[in-house]
Amino acid sequence: KYTLENFPGLKSIKEFETEEEREIEFQTFVEVQRGIDSQNAMLSHSFEVLHTSLTQLPSMPAVSLAVKVFRAILGFMGDRQYSYPSTLAEELLQVGKRVPELRDEMFIQTIKQLTDNMNSDSEIRGWILLKYFLMTFPPSEEFENYLELWLRRKKVELRENEYPGLCLEQLHRITFSADKQELPALDNLFHELDN
């Protein structure tokens, strides 16, 4: 019931495919995903920039911002080259803090990049980013159970990886308290990246 694919805010494959420039971009997207089915391709790691949001958003400016957020996630995780990838984390946290309607999209984009990611450095950076998202802002009440189930499954699946458990703890902290008023200390984030 609470699997990510069943989240009501997620775009259907048809909605995802029928956005502007879908023919070329989606075909490239699916090919890059090694021929896996469209739903899995939409929610699996990619080096390609999204052409639209993964979730239903209230306006075209929000969709445009979601595409920019994904570029920043790609850059932070090292999946695309950016001059200063560490500074992207602060920008992402600011967006999540200031634009609540984009939070679930940001969580799902990060989950997408953690799914079937074959690069361990990229994967660790994704987990760090997800943890810092959860230190800064909660998911919507509607998405909370989907995120919790995904984290619980990852905790079992990735026993050697401490991040799913840390993210789960952080999810519980942030959902049972008010939004943090300030961003977490990014020195800690940079320290985690260096280790």
Short mmCIF file of N, CA and C in Angstrom, two decimals:
data_model
loop_
_atom_site.label_atom_id
_atom_site.label_comp_id
_atom_site.label_asym_id
_atom_site.label_seq_id
_atom_site.Cartn_x
_atom_site.Cartn_y
_atom_site.Cartn_z
N LYS A 1 0.83 -1.20 0.00
CA LYS A 1 0.00 0.00 0.00
C LYS A 1 0.87 1.26 0.00
N TYR A 2 1.86 1.34 0.87
CA TYR A 2 2.67 2.55 0.97
C TYR A 2 3.98 2.46 0.18
N THR A 3 3.99 1.69 -0.89
CA THR A 3 5.18 1.67 -1.73
C THR A 3 5.23 2.96 -2.54
N LEU A 4 6.41 3.38 -2.85
CA LEU A 4 6.62 4.66 -3.53
C LEU A 4 5.78 4.77 -4.81
N GLU A 5 5.69 3.68 -5.56
CA GLU A 5 4.94 3.69 -6.82
C GLU A 5 3.46 4.00 -6.61
N ASN A 6 2.96 3.76 -5.41
CA ASN A 6 1.54 4.00 -5.10
C ASN A 6 1.27 5.38 -4.51
N PHE A 7 2.30 6.19 -4.34
CA PHE A 7 2.09 7.53 -3.78
C PHE A 7 1.19 8.33 -4.72
N PRO A 8 0.04 8.83 -4.24
CA PRO A 8 -0.91 9.51 -5.11
C PRO A 8 -0.37 10.80 -5.75
N GLY A 9 0.64 11.40 -5.13
CA GLY A 9 1.21 12.62 -5.70
C GLY A 9 2.19 12.37 -6.83
N LEU A 10 2.56 11.12 -7.05
CA LEU A 10 3.51 10.77 -8.10
C LEU A 10 2.82 10.84 -9.46
N LYS A 11 3.51 11.38 -10.44
CA LYS A 11 2.94 11.40 -11.79
C LYS A 11 2.88 9.97 -12.32
N SER A 12 1.88 9.72 -13.13
CA SER A 12 1.81 8.42 -13.82
C SER A 12 2.84 8.45 -14.94
N ILE A 13 3.15 7.28 -15.47
CA ILE A 13 4.07 7.21 -16.59
C ILE A 13 3.54 8.04 -17.75
N LYS A 14 2.24 7.95 -18.00
CA LYS A 14 1.64 8.71 -19.11
C LYS A 14 1.83 10.21 -18.90
N GLU A 15 1.62 10.68 -17.67
CA GLU A 15 1.81 12.11 -17.38
C GLU A 15 3.28 12.50 -17.53
N PHE A 16 4.14 11.61 -17.08
CA PHE A 16 5.57 11.88 -17.18
C PHE A 16 6.01 11.89 -18.64
N GLU A 17 5.49 10.96 -19.44
CA GLU A 17 5.86 10.86 -20.85
C GLU A 17 5.27 11.97 -21.70
N THR A 18 4.13 12.51 -21.35
CA THR A 18 3.46 13.44 -22.24
C THR A 18 3.83 14.90 -22.00
N GLU A 19 4.82 15.17 -21.22
CA GLU A 19 5.30 16.53 -21.04
C GLU A 19 6.04 16.98 -22.31
N GLU A 20 6.35 18.30 -22.40
CA GLU A 20 7.08 18.83 -23.55
C GLU A 20 8.35 18.04 -23.78
N GLU A 21 8.71 17.87 -25.03
CA GLU A 21 9.93 17.21 -25.48
C GLU A 21 10.02 15.75 -25.03
N ARG A 22 8.90 15.12 -24.73
CA ARG A 22 8.90 13.77 -24.17
C ARG A 22 9.48 12.73 -25.10
N GLU A 23 9.20 12.83 -26.37
CA GLU A 23 9.62 11.78 -27.29
C GLU A 23 11.12 11.52 -27.20
N ILE A 24 11.92 12.53 -27.44
CA ILE A 24 13.37 12.37 -27.46
C ILE A 24 13.91 12.12 -26.06
N GLU A 25 13.53 12.98 -25.13
CA GLU A 25 14.10 12.88 -23.79
C GLU A 25 13.72 11.59 -23.08
N PHE A 26 12.45 11.17 -23.18
CA PHE A 26 12.06 9.97 -22.46
C PHE A 26 12.68 8.73 -23.10
N GLN A 27 12.78 8.69 -24.41
CA GLN A 27 13.43 7.55 -25.06
C GLN A 27 14.88 7.44 -24.61
N THR A 28 15.59 8.56 -24.58
CA THR A 28 16.97 8.56 -24.10
C THR A 28 17.01 8.10 -22.65
N PHE A 29 16.08 8.62 -21.86
CA PHE A 29 16.01 8.28 -20.45
C PHE A 29 15.84 6.77 -20.26
N VAL A 30 14.92 6.17 -20.99
CA VAL A 30 14.67 4.74 -20.85
C VAL A 30 15.88 3.94 -21.33
N GLU A 31 16.49 4.35 -22.43
CA GLU A 31 17.66 3.64 -22.93
C GLU A 31 18.79 3.67 -21.92
N VAL A 32 18.99 4.82 -21.30
CA VAL A 32 20.04 4.94 -20.29
C VAL A 32 19.77 4.00 -19.13
N GLN A 33 18.52 3.74 -18.85
CA GLN A 33 18.16 2.89 -17.72
C GLN A 33 18.27 1.40 -18.04
N ARG A 34 19.03 1.05 -19.06
CA ARG A 34 19.32 -0.35 -19.40
C ARG A 34 18.08 -1.16 -19.73
N GLY A 35 17.10 -0.52 -20.35
CA GLY A 35 15.95 -1.26 -20.83
C GLY A 35 14.95 -1.70 -19.78
N ILE A 36 15.05 -1.22 -18.55
CA ILE A 36 14.07 -1.62 -17.53
C ILE A 36 12.75 -0.91 -17.81
N ASP A 37 11.66 -1.42 -17.25
CA ASP A 37 10.36 -0.85 -17.57
C ASP A 37 10.25 0.62 -17.18
N SER A 38 9.30 1.29 -17.80
CA SER A 38 9.17 2.75 -17.67
C SER A 38 9.01 3.24 -16.24
N GLN A 39 8.17 2.56 -15.44
CA GLN A 39 7.97 2.99 -14.04
C GLN A 39 9.28 2.91 -13.28
N ASN A 40 10.00 1.80 -13.45
CA ASN A 40 11.28 1.66 -12.76
C ASN A 40 12.28 2.67 -13.28
N ALA A 41 12.28 2.94 -14.57
CA ALA A 41 13.20 3.92 -15.14
C ALA A 41 12.94 5.30 -14.56
N MET A 42 11.68 5.63 -14.42
CA MET A 42 11.31 6.93 -13.88
C MET A 42 11.81 7.10 -12.45
N LEU A 43 11.90 6.00 -11.69
CA LEU A 43 12.26 6.07 -10.27
C LEU A 43 13.61 5.43 -9.97
N SER A 44 14.47 5.31 -10.99
CA SER A 44 15.80 4.73 -10.80
C SER A 44 16.88 5.74 -11.14
N HIS A 45 18.04 5.53 -10.57
CA HIS A 45 19.20 6.40 -10.78
C HIS A 45 19.39 6.74 -12.25
N SER A 46 19.75 7.98 -12.49
CA SER A 46 19.99 8.45 -13.84
C SER A 46 21.06 9.53 -13.84
N PHE A 47 21.81 9.60 -14.92
CA PHE A 47 22.76 10.70 -15.11
C PHE A 47 22.11 11.82 -15.91
N GLU A 48 20.92 11.57 -16.43
CA GLU A 48 20.21 12.52 -17.26
C GLU A 48 19.38 13.49 -16.41
N VAL A 49 19.32 14.72 -16.84
CA VAL A 49 18.50 15.74 -16.17
C VAL A 49 17.03 15.43 -16.46
N LEU A 50 16.19 15.59 -15.47
CA LEU A 50 14.75 15.41 -15.67
C LEU A 50 14.21 16.51 -16.57
N HIS A 51 13.23 16.16 -17.39
CA HIS A 51 12.58 17.16 -18.24
C HIS A 51 11.33 17.72 -17.58
N THR A 52 10.90 17.11 -16.48
CA THR A 52 9.74 17.56 -15.74
C THR A 52 9.83 17.01 -14.32
N SER A 53 8.89 17.39 -13.49
CA SER A 53 8.88 16.88 -12.11
C SER A 53 8.40 15.43 -12.09
N LEU A 54 8.69 14.76 -11.00
CA LEU A 54 8.22 13.39 -10.79
C LEU A 54 6.85 13.38 -10.12
N THR A 55 6.50 14.49 -9.48
CA THR A 55 5.23 14.58 -8.75
C THR A 55 4.35 15.66 -9.36
N GLN A 56 3.08 15.60 -8.96
CA GLN A 56 2.13 16.64 -9.36
C GLN A 56 2.47 17.91 -8.58
N LEU A 57 2.75 18.99 -9.28
CA LEU A 57 3.06 20.25 -8.61
C LEU A 57 2.03 21.30 -9.02
N PRO A 58 1.85 22.34 -8.17
CA PRO A 58 0.75 23.28 -8.38
C PRO A 58 0.91 24.26 -9.55
N SER A 59 2.13 24.42 -10.09
CA SER A 59 2.30 25.42 -11.14
C SER A 59 3.52 25.09 -12.00
N MET A 60 3.58 25.70 -13.17
CA MET A 60 4.74 25.52 -14.05
C MET A 60 6.02 26.07 -13.42
N PRO A 61 5.99 27.21 -12.70
CA PRO A 61 7.21 27.64 -12.03
C PRO A 61 7.72 26.61 -11.01
N ALA A 62 6.80 25.92 -10.32
CA ALA A 62 7.22 24.88 -9.38
C ALA A 62 7.85 23.70 -10.12
N VAL A 63 7.29 23.34 -11.28
CA VAL A 63 7.87 22.26 -12.10
C VAL A 63 9.26 22.66 -12.56
N SER A 64 9.39 23.90 -13.00
CA SER A 64 10.69 24.41 -13.46
C SER A 64 11.72 24.37 -12.33
N LEU A 65 11.30 24.76 -11.14
CA LEU A 65 12.20 24.73 -9.98
C LEU A 65 12.56 23.27 -9.63
N ALA A 66 11.61 22.35 -9.78
CA ALA A 66 11.88 20.93 -9.52
C ALA A 66 12.98 20.41 -10.45
N VAL A 67 12.95 20.83 -11.70
CA VAL A 67 13.98 20.41 -12.66
C VAL A 67 15.34 20.97 -12.23
N LYS A 68 15.37 22.21 -11.77
CA LYS A 68 16.62 22.82 -11.29
C LYS A 68 17.12 22.10 -10.03
N VAL A 69 16.20 21.74 -9.16
CA VAL A 69 16.56 20.99 -7.94
C VAL A 69 17.23 19.68 -8.33
N PHE A 70 16.69 18.98 -9.32
CA PHE A 70 17.28 17.71 -9.72
C PHE A 70 18.69 17.91 -10.26
N ARG A 71 18.91 18.98 -11.01
CA ARG A 71 20.27 19.28 -11.49
C ARG A 71 21.22 19.45 -10.30
N ALA A 72 20.74 20.14 -9.27
CA ALA A 72 21.58 20.36 -8.08
C ALA A 72 21.84 19.03 -7.36
N ILE A 73 20.85 18.16 -7.29
CA ILE A 73 21.04 16.85 -6.67
C ILE A 73 22.09 16.05 -7.47
N LEU A 74 21.97 16.06 -8.80
CA LEU A 74 22.96 15.39 -9.65
C LEU A 74 24.36 15.93 -9.37
N GLY A 75 24.47 17.24 -9.26
CA GLY A 75 25.76 17.87 -9.01
C GLY A 75 26.32 17.54 -7.64
N PHE A 76 25.47 17.60 -6.62
CA PHE A 76 25.92 17.29 -5.27
C PHE A 76 26.39 15.85 -5.16
N MET A 77 25.66 14.95 -5.78
CA MET A 77 25.99 13.53 -5.68
C MET A 77 27.16 13.14 -6.58
N GLY A 78 27.60 14.06 -7.43
CA GLY A 78 28.72 13.77 -8.32
C GLY A 78 28.31 13.06 -9.59
N ASP A 79 27.02 13.00 -9.88
CA ASP A 79 26.53 12.35 -11.09
C ASP A 79 26.67 13.26 -12.32
N ARG A 80 26.89 14.53 -12.09
CA ARG A 80 27.19 15.51 -13.14
C ARG A 80 28.25 16.44 -12.60
N GLN A 81 29.05 16.98 -13.49
CA GLN A 81 30.14 17.86 -13.08
C GLN A 81 29.65 19.28 -12.77
N TYR A 82 29.99 19.75 -11.58
CA TYR A 82 29.74 21.12 -11.17
C TYR A 82 30.98 21.63 -10.46
N SER A 83 31.25 22.91 -10.61
CA SER A 83 32.48 23.47 -10.03
C SER A 83 32.53 23.35 -8.51
N TYR A 84 31.42 23.61 -7.85
CA TYR A 84 31.39 23.60 -6.39
C TYR A 84 30.21 22.75 -5.91
N PRO A 85 30.31 21.42 -6.02
CA PRO A 85 29.15 20.58 -5.67
C PRO A 85 28.72 20.70 -4.20
N SER A 86 29.65 20.96 -3.30
CA SER A 86 29.27 21.04 -1.88
C SER A 86 28.35 22.23 -1.60
N THR A 87 28.49 23.31 -2.34
CA THR A 87 27.62 24.47 -2.11
C THR A 87 26.19 24.20 -2.56
N LEU A 88 26.01 23.19 -3.42
CA LEU A 88 24.66 22.85 -3.87
C LEU A 88 23.80 22.36 -2.71
N ALA A 89 24.42 21.72 -1.72
CA ALA A 89 23.66 21.23 -0.56
C ALA A 89 22.95 22.37 0.14
N GLU A 90 23.66 23.47 0.36
CA GLU A 90 23.02 24.61 1.04
C GLU A 90 21.86 25.16 0.21
N GLU A 91 22.06 25.25 -1.10
CA GLU A 91 20.97 25.73 -1.97
C GLU A 91 19.76 24.80 -1.89
N LEU A 92 20.00 23.50 -1.90
CA LEU A 92 18.90 22.54 -1.81
C LEU A 92 18.16 22.64 -0.48
N LEU A 93 18.90 22.78 0.61
CA LEU A 93 18.27 22.92 1.92
C LEU A 93 17.44 24.20 1.99
N GLN A 94 17.95 25.27 1.39
CA GLN A 94 17.20 26.54 1.36
C GLN A 94 15.89 26.38 0.59
N VAL A 95 15.95 25.72 -0.56
CA VAL A 95 14.73 25.51 -1.35
C VAL A 95 13.72 24.69 -0.54
N GLY A 96 14.17 23.60 0.07
CA GLY A 96 13.27 22.77 0.86
C GLY A 96 12.66 23.52 2.02
N LYS A 97 13.42 24.40 2.59
CA LYS A 97 12.94 25.20 3.72
C LYS A 97 11.90 26.23 3.27
N ARG A 98 12.18 26.87 2.14
CA ARG A 98 11.34 27.99 1.69
C ARG A 98 10.17 27.59 0.81
N VAL A 99 10.22 26.41 0.19
CA VAL A 99 9.18 26.02 -0.77
C VAL A 99 8.59 24.67 -0.35
N PRO A 100 7.68 24.68 0.62
CA PRO A 100 7.14 23.42 1.16
C PRO A 100 6.51 22.51 0.10
N GLU A 101 5.89 23.09 -0.93
CA GLU A 101 5.23 22.25 -1.94
C GLU A 101 6.23 21.44 -2.77
N LEU A 102 7.52 21.74 -2.65
CA LEU A 102 8.55 21.00 -3.39
C LEU A 102 9.22 19.90 -2.55
N ARG A 103 8.90 19.83 -1.29
CA ARG A 103 9.61 18.91 -0.39
C ARG A 103 9.47 17.44 -0.80
N ASP A 104 8.24 16.99 -1.05
CA ASP A 104 8.05 15.59 -1.44
C ASP A 104 8.79 15.30 -2.74
N GLU A 105 8.75 16.21 -3.67
CA GLU A 105 9.48 16.08 -4.93
C GLU A 105 10.98 15.90 -4.65
N MET A 106 11.51 16.69 -3.75
CA MET A 106 12.93 16.60 -3.42
C MET A 106 13.27 15.25 -2.78
N PHE A 107 12.40 14.78 -1.90
CA PHE A 107 12.63 13.46 -1.30
C PHE A 107 12.59 12.37 -2.38
N ILE A 108 11.61 12.43 -3.26
CA ILE A 108 11.46 11.41 -4.30
C ILE A 108 12.62 11.47 -5.29
N GLN A 109 13.06 12.68 -5.64
CA GLN A 109 14.22 12.80 -6.54
C GLN A 109 15.46 12.16 -5.92
N THR A 110 15.65 12.37 -4.63
CA THR A 110 16.81 11.79 -3.94
C THR A 110 16.68 10.27 -3.86
N ILE A 111 15.49 9.79 -3.56
CA ILE A 111 15.24 8.34 -3.55
C ILE A 111 15.52 7.76 -4.94
N LYS A 112 15.09 8.44 -5.96
CA LYS A 112 15.35 8.01 -7.34
C LYS A 112 16.85 7.81 -7.55
N GLN A 113 17.65 8.77 -7.10
CA GLN A 113 19.09 8.70 -7.32
C GLN A 113 19.78 7.66 -6.43
N LEU A 114 19.10 7.24 -5.37
CA LEU A 114 19.64 6.18 -4.51
C LEU A 114 19.24 4.79 -5.00
N THR A 115 18.25 4.72 -5.87
CA THR A 115 17.75 3.44 -6.36
C THR A 115 18.57 2.97 -7.55
N ASP A 116 19.15 1.79 -7.41
CA ASP A 116 19.99 1.19 -8.47
C ASP A 116 21.21 2.04 -8.80
N ASN A 117 21.73 2.74 -7.82
CA ASN A 117 22.93 3.56 -8.03
C ASN A 117 24.15 2.64 -7.87
N MET A 118 24.94 2.55 -8.92
CA MET A 118 26.09 1.64 -8.92
C MET A 118 27.39 2.31 -8.44
N ASN A 119 27.32 3.61 -8.17
CA ASN A 119 28.51 4.35 -7.75
C ASN A 119 28.43 4.59 -6.24
N SER A 120 29.32 3.96 -5.49
CA SER A 120 29.24 4.04 -4.02
C SER A 120 29.45 5.46 -3.50
N ASP A 121 30.33 6.24 -4.14
CA ASP A 121 30.52 7.63 -3.69
C ASP A 121 29.25 8.45 -3.89
N SER A 122 28.63 8.30 -5.04
CA SER A 122 27.37 8.99 -5.33
C SER A 122 26.29 8.56 -4.35
N GLU A 123 26.23 7.27 -4.08
CA GLU A 123 25.21 6.74 -3.18
C GLU A 123 25.37 7.32 -1.76
N ILE A 124 26.59 7.33 -1.25
CA ILE A 124 26.83 7.89 0.09
C ILE A 124 26.43 9.36 0.13
N ARG A 125 26.80 10.11 -0.91
CA ARG A 125 26.42 11.53 -0.96
C ARG A 125 24.90 11.69 -0.97
N GLY A 126 24.21 10.78 -1.65
CA GLY A 126 22.74 10.82 -1.67
C GLY A 126 22.15 10.58 -0.30
N TRP A 127 22.72 9.60 0.43
CA TRP A 127 22.23 9.33 1.79
C TRP A 127 22.50 10.52 2.72
N ILE A 128 23.66 11.12 2.57
CA ILE A 128 23.98 12.30 3.39
C ILE A 128 22.98 13.41 3.10
N LEU A 129 22.70 13.63 1.82
CA LEU A 129 21.74 14.67 1.44
C LEU A 129 20.36 14.38 2.01
N LEU A 130 19.92 13.14 1.89
CA LEU A 130 18.61 12.77 2.43
C LEU A 130 18.56 13.01 3.94
N LYS A 131 19.62 12.65 4.63
CA LYS A 131 19.67 12.87 6.08
C LYS A 131 19.56 14.37 6.40
N TYR A 132 20.27 15.20 5.66
CA TYR A 132 20.22 16.64 5.92
C TYR A 132 18.87 17.24 5.53
N PHE A 133 18.24 16.71 4.50
CA PHE A 133 16.87 17.14 4.20
C PHE A 133 16.00 16.89 5.43
N LEU A 134 16.12 15.69 6.00
CA LEU A 134 15.28 15.32 7.15
C LEU A 134 15.65 16.05 8.43
N MET A 135 16.84 16.62 8.47
CA MET A 135 17.23 17.46 9.60
C MET A 135 16.65 18.87 9.45
N THR A 136 16.23 19.21 8.23
CA THR A 136 15.83 20.58 7.92
C THR A 136 14.33 20.75 7.72
N PHE A 137 13.70 19.78 7.06
CA PHE A 137 12.26 19.91 6.78
C PHE A 137 11.62 18.53 6.69
N PRO A 138 10.34 18.43 7.06
CA PRO A 138 9.65 17.14 7.02
C PRO A 138 9.00 16.91 5.65
N PRO A 139 8.67 15.66 5.37
CA PRO A 139 7.83 15.41 4.20
C PRO A 139 6.41 15.84 4.53
N SER A 140 5.55 15.90 3.53
CA SER A 140 4.14 16.19 3.81
C SER A 140 3.55 15.02 4.59
N GLU A 141 2.46 15.26 5.28
CA GLU A 141 1.78 14.18 6.00
C GLU A 141 1.37 13.09 5.03
N GLU A 142 0.99 13.48 3.83
CA GLU A 142 0.56 12.52 2.81
C GLU A 142 1.71 11.58 2.38
N PHE A 143 2.95 12.10 2.35
CA PHE A 143 4.09 11.31 1.88
C PHE A 143 4.85 10.61 3.00
N GLU A 144 4.64 11.03 4.22
CA GLU A 144 5.40 10.53 5.36
C GLU A 144 5.46 9.00 5.46
N ASN A 145 4.32 8.33 5.34
CA ASN A 145 4.30 6.86 5.45
C ASN A 145 5.04 6.18 4.30
N TYR A 146 4.99 6.77 3.13
CA TYR A 146 5.70 6.20 1.97
C TYR A 146 7.21 6.29 2.19
N LEU A 147 7.65 7.43 2.70
CA LEU A 147 9.08 7.61 2.97
C LEU A 147 9.52 6.67 4.10
N GLU A 148 8.69 6.56 5.13
CA GLU A 148 9.06 5.68 6.24
C GLU A 148 9.18 4.23 5.79
N LEU A 149 8.24 3.75 5.00
CA LEU A 149 8.31 2.36 4.53
C LEU A 149 9.54 2.15 3.65
N TRP A 150 9.84 3.11 2.77
CA TRP A 150 11.01 3.00 1.91
C TRP A 150 12.28 2.91 2.76
N LEU A 151 12.39 3.78 3.78
CA LEU A 151 13.56 3.75 4.66
C LEU A 151 13.65 2.44 5.45
N ARG A 152 12.52 1.95 5.96
CA ARG A 152 12.53 0.68 6.70
C ARG A 152 13.02 -0.47 5.81
N ARG A 153 12.56 -0.49 4.57
CA ARG A 153 13.00 -1.54 3.64
C ARG A 153 14.49 -1.42 3.35
N LYS A 154 14.97 -0.20 3.18
CA LYS A 154 16.39 0.01 2.90
C LYS A 154 17.24 -0.36 4.10
N LYS A 155 16.72 -0.12 5.29
CA LYS A 155 17.46 -0.49 6.51
C LYS A 155 17.70 -2.00 6.56
N VAL A 156 16.70 -2.77 6.17
CA VAL A 156 16.83 -4.23 6.15
C VAL A 156 17.71 -4.66 4.97
N GLU A 157 17.46 -4.09 3.81
CA GLU A 157 18.18 -4.46 2.59
C GLU A 157 19.67 -4.11 2.66
N LEU A 158 19.99 -2.96 3.23
CA LEU A 158 21.37 -2.47 3.27
C LEU A 158 21.91 -2.53 4.69
N ARG A 159 21.97 -3.69 5.26
CA ARG A 159 22.36 -3.85 6.67
C ARG A 159 23.69 -3.18 7.01
N GLU A 160 24.62 -3.17 6.07
CA GLU A 160 25.95 -2.60 6.32
C GLU A 160 25.95 -1.07 6.29
N ASN A 161 24.91 -0.49 5.74
CA ASN A 161 24.82 0.96 5.58
C ASN A 161 24.04 1.55 6.75
N GLU A 162 24.67 2.46 7.50
CA GLU A 162 24.01 3.05 8.67
C GLU A 162 23.01 4.15 8.31
N TYR A 163 23.11 4.68 7.09
CA TYR A 163 22.29 5.84 6.74
C TYR A 163 20.78 5.61 6.73
N PRO A 164 20.27 4.47 6.24
CA PRO A 164 18.81 4.30 6.30
C PRO A 164 18.28 4.41 7.73
N GLY A 165 18.98 3.82 8.70
CA GLY A 165 18.56 3.92 10.11
C GLY A 165 18.65 5.34 10.63
N LEU A 166 19.73 6.03 10.27
CA LEU A 166 19.88 7.43 10.70
C LEU A 166 18.78 8.31 10.10
N CYS A 167 18.46 8.06 8.84
CA CYS A 167 17.40 8.84 8.18
C CYS A 167 16.04 8.53 8.81
N LEU A 168 15.81 7.28 9.16
CA LEU A 168 14.56 6.89 9.80
C LEU A 168 14.41 7.59 11.16
N GLU A 169 15.48 7.61 11.94
CA GLU A 169 15.45 8.33 13.22
C GLU A 169 15.17 9.81 13.01
N GLN A 170 15.82 10.38 12.01
CA GLN A 170 15.65 11.80 11.74
C GLN A 170 14.24 12.10 11.25
N LEU A 171 13.67 11.18 10.46
CA LEU A 171 12.28 11.34 10.01
C LEU A 171 11.35 11.41 11.22
N HIS A 172 11.56 10.54 12.19
CA HIS A 172 10.71 10.55 13.38
C HIS A 172 10.90 11.84 14.17
N ARG A 173 12.12 12.30 14.29
CA ARG A 173 12.38 13.56 15.02
C ARG A 173 11.67 14.74 14.37
N ILE A 174 11.84 14.86 13.05
CA ILE A 174 11.30 16.06 12.37
C ILE A 174 9.78 16.02 12.27
N THR A 175 9.19 14.83 12.16
CA THR A 175 7.73 14.77 12.04
C THR A 175 7.04 14.98 13.39
N PHE A 176 7.75 14.75 14.48
CA PHE A 176 7.14 14.96 15.79
C PHE A 176 7.57 16.27 16.44
N SER A 177 8.20 17.12 15.65
CA SER A 177 8.57 18.45 16.14
C SER A 177 8.26 19.46 15.05
N ALA A 178 8.37 20.69 15.38
CA ALA A 178 8.15 21.74 14.38
C ALA A 178 9.33 21.77 13.42
N ASP A 179 9.13 22.40 12.26
CA ASP A 179 10.23 22.61 11.33
C ASP A 179 11.40 23.24 12.05
N LYS A 180 12.61 22.83 11.70
CA LYS A 180 13.78 23.54 12.22
C LYS A 180 13.74 24.96 11.69
N GLN A 181 14.11 25.89 12.51
CA GLN A 181 14.06 27.29 12.08
C GLN A 181 15.28 27.69 11.26
N GLU A 182 16.41 27.04 11.51
CA GLU A 182 17.61 27.37 10.74
C GLU A 182 18.16 26.11 10.10
N LEU A 183 19.04 26.32 9.15
CA LEU A 183 19.67 25.18 8.48
C LEU A 183 20.65 24.51 9.43
N PRO A 184 20.84 23.20 9.29
CA PRO A 184 21.84 22.53 10.14
C PRO A 184 23.24 23.03 9.80
N ALA A 185 24.16 22.86 10.70
CA ALA A 185 25.54 23.29 10.48
C ALA A 185 26.13 22.50 9.31
N LEU A 186 26.48 23.22 8.25
CA LEU A 186 26.99 22.56 7.06
C LEU A 186 28.42 22.08 7.25
N ASP A 187 29.10 22.55 8.28
CA ASP A 187 30.44 22.03 8.57
C ASP A 187 30.38 20.52 8.79
N ASN A 188 29.33 20.08 9.48
CA ASN A 188 29.17 18.65 9.72
C ASN A 188 28.95 17.89 8.42
N LEU A 189 28.17 18.48 7.53
CA LEU A 189 27.93 17.86 6.23
C LEU A 189 29.24 17.73 5.46
N PHE A 190 30.02 18.80 5.43
CA PHE A 190 31.30 18.77 4.71
C PHE A 190 32.25 17.75 5.34
N HIS A 191 32.20 17.64 6.67
CA HIS A 191 33.02 16.64 7.37
C HIS A 191 32.61 15.22 6.95
N GLU A 192 31.29 14.98 6.86
CA GLU A 192 30.81 13.67 6.43
C GLU A 192 31.27 13.36 5.00
N LEU A 193 31.27 14.37 4.16
CA LEU A 193 31.68 14.16 2.76
C LEU A 193 33.16 13.80 2.68
N ASP A 194 33.96 14.37 3.58
CA ASP A 194 35.40 14.12 3.56
C ASP A 194 35.76 12.75 4.10
N ASN A 195 34.87 12.14 4.89
CA ASN A 195 35.18 10.82 5.50
C ASN A 195 34.77 9.67 4.62
#
